[in-house]
mmCIF file with all atom_site columns, C-alpha atoms in Angstrom:
data_model
loop_
_atom_site.group_PDB
_atom_site.id
_atom_site.type_symbol
_atom_site.label_atom_id
_atom_site.label_alt_id
_atom_site.label_comp_id
_atom_site.label_asym_id
_atom_site.label_entity_id
_atom_site.label_seq_id
_atom_site.pdbx_PDB_ins_code
_atom_site.Cartn_x
_atom_site.Cartn_y
_atom_site.Cartn_z
_atom_site.occupancy
_atom_site.B_iso_or_equiv
_atom_site.pdbx_formal_charge
_atom_site.auth_seq_id
_atom_site.auth_comp_id
_atom_site.auth_asym_id
_atom_site.auth_atom_id
_atom_site.pdbx_PDB_model_num
ATOM 1  C CA . MET A 1 1  ? 86.260  136.317 77.030  1.00 0.00 ? 724 MET A CA 1
ATOM 2  C CA . SER A 1 2  ? 85.416  132.631 76.963  1.00 0.00 ? 725 SER A CA 1
ATOM 3  C CA . SER A 1 3  ? 82.081  131.412 78.273  1.00 0.00 ? 726 SER A CA 1
ATOM 4  C CA . VAL A 1 4  ? 83.659  128.164 79.506  1.00 0.00 ? 727 VAL A CA 1
ATOM 5  C CA . ASP A 1 5  ? 84.024  128.023 83.266  1.00 0.00 ? 728 ASP A CA 1
ATOM 6  C CA . PRO A 1 6  ? 87.708  127.287 83.963  1.00 0.00 ? 729 PRO A CA 1
ATOM 7  C CA . LYS A 1 7  ? 86.723  125.340 87.085  1.00 0.00 ? 730 LYS A CA 1
ATOM 8  C CA . SER A 1 8  ? 84.890  122.832 84.886  1.00 0.00 ? 731 SER A CA 1
ATOM 9  C CA . PHE A 1 9  ? 88.261  121.317 83.970  1.00 0.00 ? 732 PHE A CA 1
ATOM 10 C CA . ASN A 1 10 ? 89.124  120.538 87.611  1.00 0.00 ? 733 ASN A CA 1
ATOM 11 C CA . THR A 1 11 ? 86.841  117.541 87.938  1.00 0.00 ? 734 THR A CA 1
ATOM 12 C CA . PRO A 1 12 ? 86.377  115.064 85.119  1.00 0.00 ? 735 PRO A CA 1
ATOM 13 C CA . LYS A 1 13 ? 82.790  114.161 84.351  1.00 0.00 ? 736 LYS A CA 1
ATOM 14 C CA . SER A 1 14 ? 83.505  110.436 84.165  1.00 0.00 ? 737 SER A CA 1
ATOM 15 C CA . GLU A 1 15 ? 83.216  108.280 87.261  1.00 0.00 ? 738 GLU A CA 1
ATOM 16 C CA . ILE A 1 16 ? 86.434  106.909 88.653  1.00 0.00 ? 739 ILE A CA 1
ATOM 17 C CA . PHE A 1 17 ? 84.597  104.097 90.408  1.00 0.00 ? 740 PHE A CA 1
ATOM 18 C CA . ALA A 1 18 ? 81.229  102.643 89.577  1.00 0.00 ? 741 ALA A CA 1
ATOM 19 C CA . PRO A 1 19 ? 78.623  102.460 92.363  1.00 0.00 ? 742 PRO A CA 1
ATOM 20 C CA . ASP A 1 20 ? 79.171  98.710  92.663  1.00 0.00 ? 743 ASP A CA 1
ATOM 21 C CA . GLN A 1 21 ? 82.822  99.338  93.551  1.00 0.00 ? 744 GLN A CA 1
ATOM 22 C CA . VAL A 1 22 ? 82.093  101.220 96.782  1.00 0.00 ? 745 VAL A CA 1
ATOM 23 C CA . ASP A 1 23 ? 82.865  98.110  98.843  1.00 0.00 ? 746 ASP A CA 1
ATOM 24 C CA . ASN A 1 24 ? 86.244  97.863  97.110  1.00 0.00 ? 747 ASN A CA 1
ATOM 25 C CA . ILE A 1 25 ? 86.993  101.477 98.026  1.00 0.00 ? 748 ILE A CA 1
ATOM 26 C CA . ALA A 1 26 ? 86.009  100.801 101.625 1.00 0.00 ? 749 ALA A CA 1
ATOM 27 C CA . ARG A 1 27 ? 88.318  97.760  101.727 1.00 0.00 ? 750 ARG A CA 1
ATOM 28 C CA . ALA A 1 28 ? 91.168  99.849  100.341 1.00 0.00 ? 751 ALA A CA 1
ATOM 29 C CA . VAL A 1 29 ? 90.593  102.580 102.923 1.00 0.00 ? 752 VAL A CA 1
ATOM 30 C CA . LEU A 1 30 ? 90.506  99.991  105.706 1.00 0.00 ? 753 LEU A CA 1
ATOM 31 C CA . THR A 1 31 ? 93.695  98.396  104.363 1.00 0.00 ? 754 THR A CA 1
ATOM 32 C CA . LEU A 1 32 ? 95.460  101.750 104.395 1.00 0.00 ? 755 LEU A CA 1
ATOM 33 C CA . THR A 1 33 ? 94.082  102.613 107.816 1.00 0.00 ? 756 THR A CA 1
ATOM 34 C CA . ARG A 1 34 ? 95.299  99.300  109.217 1.00 0.00 ? 757 ARG A CA 1
ATOM 35 C CA . GLU A 1 35 ? 98.771  99.868  107.771 1.00 0.00 ? 758 GLU A CA 1
ATOM 36 C CA . VAL A 1 36 ? 98.952  103.412 109.148 1.00 0.00 ? 759 VAL A CA 1
ATOM 37 C CA . ALA A 1 37 ? 97.755  102.311 112.597 1.00 0.00 ? 760 ALA A CA 1
ATOM 38 C CA . VAL A 1 38 ? 100.301 99.486  112.817 1.00 0.00 ? 761 VAL A CA 1
ATOM 39 C CA . LEU A 1 39 ? 103.143 101.691 111.628 1.00 0.00 ? 762 LEU A CA 1
ATOM 40 C CA . SER A 1 40 ? 102.177 104.531 113.944 1.00 0.00 ? 763 SER A CA 1
ATOM 41 C CA . ASP A 1 41 ? 102.033 102.179 116.918 1.00 0.00 ? 764 ASP A CA 1
ATOM 42 C CA . ARG A 1 42 ? 105.406 100.646 116.113 1.00 0.00 ? 765 ARG A CA 1
ATOM 43 C CA . VAL A 1 43 ? 107.057 104.054 115.722 1.00 0.00 ? 766 VAL A CA 1
ATOM 44 C CA . MET A 1 44 ? 105.634 105.221 119.050 1.00 0.00 ? 767 MET A CA 1
ATOM 45 C CA . VAL A 1 45 ? 106.828 102.045 120.804 1.00 0.00 ? 768 VAL A CA 1
ATOM 46 C CA . LEU A 1 46 ? 110.301 102.284 119.268 1.00 0.00 ? 769 LEU A CA 1
ATOM 47 C CA . GLU A 1 47 ? 110.656 105.950 120.228 1.00 0.00 ? 770 GLU A CA 1
ATOM 48 C CA . GLU A 1 48 ? 109.498 105.196 123.774 1.00 0.00 ? 771 GLU A CA 1
ATOM 49 C CA . VAL A 1 49 ? 111.772 102.167 124.259 1.00 0.00 ? 772 VAL A CA 1
ATOM 50 C CA . LEU A 1 50 ? 114.776 103.992 122.855 1.00 0.00 ? 773 LEU A CA 1
ATOM 51 C CA . GLY A 1 51 ? 113.963 107.104 124.894 1.00 0.00 ? 774 GLY A CA 1
ATOM 52 C CA . GLN A 1 52 ? 113.880 105.000 128.073 1.00 0.00 ? 775 GLN A CA 1
ATOM 53 C CA . LYS A 1 53 ? 117.373 103.799 127.163 1.00 0.00 ? 776 LYS A CA 1
ATOM 54 C CA . GLY A 1 54 ? 118.583 107.379 126.694 1.00 0.00 ? 777 GLY A CA 1
ATOM 55 C CA . VAL A 1 55 ? 118.536 107.359 122.910 1.00 0.00 ? 778 VAL A CA 1
ATOM 56 C CA . ASP A 1 56 ? 116.596 110.216 121.300 1.00 0.00 ? 779 ASP A CA 1
ATOM 57 C CA . VAL A 1 57 ? 116.062 109.014 117.746 1.00 0.00 ? 780 VAL A CA 1
ATOM 58 C CA . ARG A 1 58 ? 113.827 111.758 116.374 1.00 0.00 ? 781 ARG A CA 1
ATOM 59 C CA . GLU A 1 59 ? 116.643 113.834 114.868 1.00 0.00 ? 782 GLU A CA 1
ATOM 60 C CA . ALA A 1 60 ? 118.511 110.744 113.669 1.00 0.00 ? 783 ALA A CA 1
ATOM 61 C CA . VAL A 1 61 ? 115.387 109.575 111.830 1.00 0.00 ? 784 VAL A CA 1
ATOM 62 C CA . ASP A 1 62 ? 114.861 113.008 110.285 1.00 0.00 ? 785 ASP A CA 1
ATOM 63 C CA . THR A 1 63 ? 118.419 113.112 108.915 1.00 0.00 ? 786 THR A CA 1
ATOM 64 C CA . TYR A 1 64 ? 118.831 109.406 108.047 1.00 0.00 ? 787 TYR A CA 1
ATOM 65 C CA . GLN A 1 65 ? 120.379 108.550 104.671 1.00 0.00 ? 788 GLN A CA 1
ATOM 66 C CA . PRO A 1 66 ? 119.505 104.938 103.760 1.00 0.00 ? 789 PRO A CA 1
ATOM 67 C CA . SER A 1 67 ? 121.995 102.489 102.306 1.00 0.00 ? 790 SER A CA 1
ATOM 68 C CA . GLU A 1 68 ? 121.167 100.818 98.998  1.00 0.00 ? 791 GLU A CA 1
ATOM 69 C CA . GLU A 1 69 ? 120.263 97.597  100.838 1.00 0.00 ? 792 GLU A CA 1
ATOM 70 C CA . PHE A 1 70 ? 117.934 99.379  103.233 1.00 0.00 ? 793 PHE A CA 1
ATOM 71 C CA . GLN A 1 71 ? 116.345 101.354 100.395 1.00 0.00 ? 794 GLN A CA 1
ATOM 72 C CA . ALA A 1 72 ? 115.706 98.120  98.492  1.00 0.00 ? 795 ALA A CA 1
ATOM 73 C CA . ARG A 1 73 ? 113.917 96.656  101.537 1.00 0.00 ? 796 ARG A CA 1
ATOM 74 C CA . ALA A 1 74 ? 111.909 99.856  101.981 1.00 0.00 ? 797 ALA A CA 1
ATOM 75 C CA . ASP A 1 75 ? 110.946 99.859  98.300  1.00 0.00 ? 798 ASP A CA 1
ATOM 76 C CA . ALA A 1 76 ? 109.835 96.212  98.514  1.00 0.00 ? 799 ALA A CA 1
ATOM 77 C CA . SER A 1 77 ? 107.707 97.022  101.549 1.00 0.00 ? 800 SER A CA 1
ATOM 78 C CA . THR A 1 78 ? 106.107 99.948  99.722  1.00 0.00 ? 801 THR A CA 1
ATOM 79 C CA . GLN A 1 79 ? 105.357 97.755  96.710  1.00 0.00 ? 802 GLN A CA 1
ATOM 80 C CA . LEU A 1 80 ? 103.664 95.171  98.938  1.00 0.00 ? 803 LEU A CA 1
ATOM 81 C CA . ILE A 1 81 ? 101.459 97.826  100.510 1.00 0.00 ? 804 ILE A CA 1
ATOM 82 C CA . LEU A 1 82 ? 100.546 99.197  97.083  1.00 0.00 ? 805 LEU A CA 1
ATOM 83 C CA . LYS A 1 83 ? 99.775  95.686  95.816  1.00 0.00 ? 806 LYS A CA 1
ATOM 84 C CA . ASN A 1 84 ? 97.410  95.094  98.730  1.00 0.00 ? 807 ASN A CA 1
ATOM 85 C CA . VAL A 1 85 ? 95.643  98.436  98.288  1.00 0.00 ? 808 VAL A CA 1
ATOM 86 C CA . ILE A 1 86 ? 95.236  97.926  94.538  1.00 0.00 ? 809 ILE A CA 1
ATOM 87 C CA . ALA A 1 87 ? 93.949  94.399  95.159  1.00 0.00 ? 810 ALA A CA 1
ATOM 88 C CA . ALA A 1 88 ? 91.391  95.790  97.606  1.00 0.00 ? 811 ALA A CA 1
ATOM 89 C CA . LEU A 1 89 ? 90.286  98.389  95.046  1.00 0.00 ? 812 LEU A CA 1
ATOM 90 C CA . GLN A 1 90 ? 89.828  95.612  92.512  1.00 0.00 ? 813 GLN A CA 1
ATOM 91 C CA . GLY A 1 91 ? 87.793  93.539  94.948  1.00 0.00 ? 814 GLY A CA 1
ATOM 92 C CA . ALA A 1 92 ? 90.470  90.923  95.529  1.00 0.00 ? 815 ALA A CA 1
ATOM 93 C CA . ASP A 1 93 ? 92.431  89.924  98.584  1.00 0.00 ? 816 ASP A CA 1
ATOM 94 C CA . GLY A 1 94 ? 96.074  90.945  98.264  1.00 0.00 ? 817 GLY A CA 1
ATOM 95 C CA . GLY A 1 95 ? 96.966  87.863  100.262 1.00 0.00 ? 818 GLY A CA 1
ATOM 96 C CA . ASP A 1 96 ? 99.720  89.571  102.257 1.00 0.00 ? 819 ASP A CA 1
#
């Protein structure tokens, strides 16, 4: 039987962020929160507007298969969000 606690491998001993990077983490969290809030609001508005017009989009969204063009736009949008979050973590403004 080993005397090493297996749980000791779950968390590395090194710091991921130094104490002086806490502001960068906060900026990244706020950036993500802003993105989530905007997206959530837009989805709610779209569902409401379409519902008022008799179009229930929930199932259509769940089963949607994107075209290559749409997927490329979605991927570009994801990359922009990631760029902004990484910039915030590094203490820079993503600029977008």
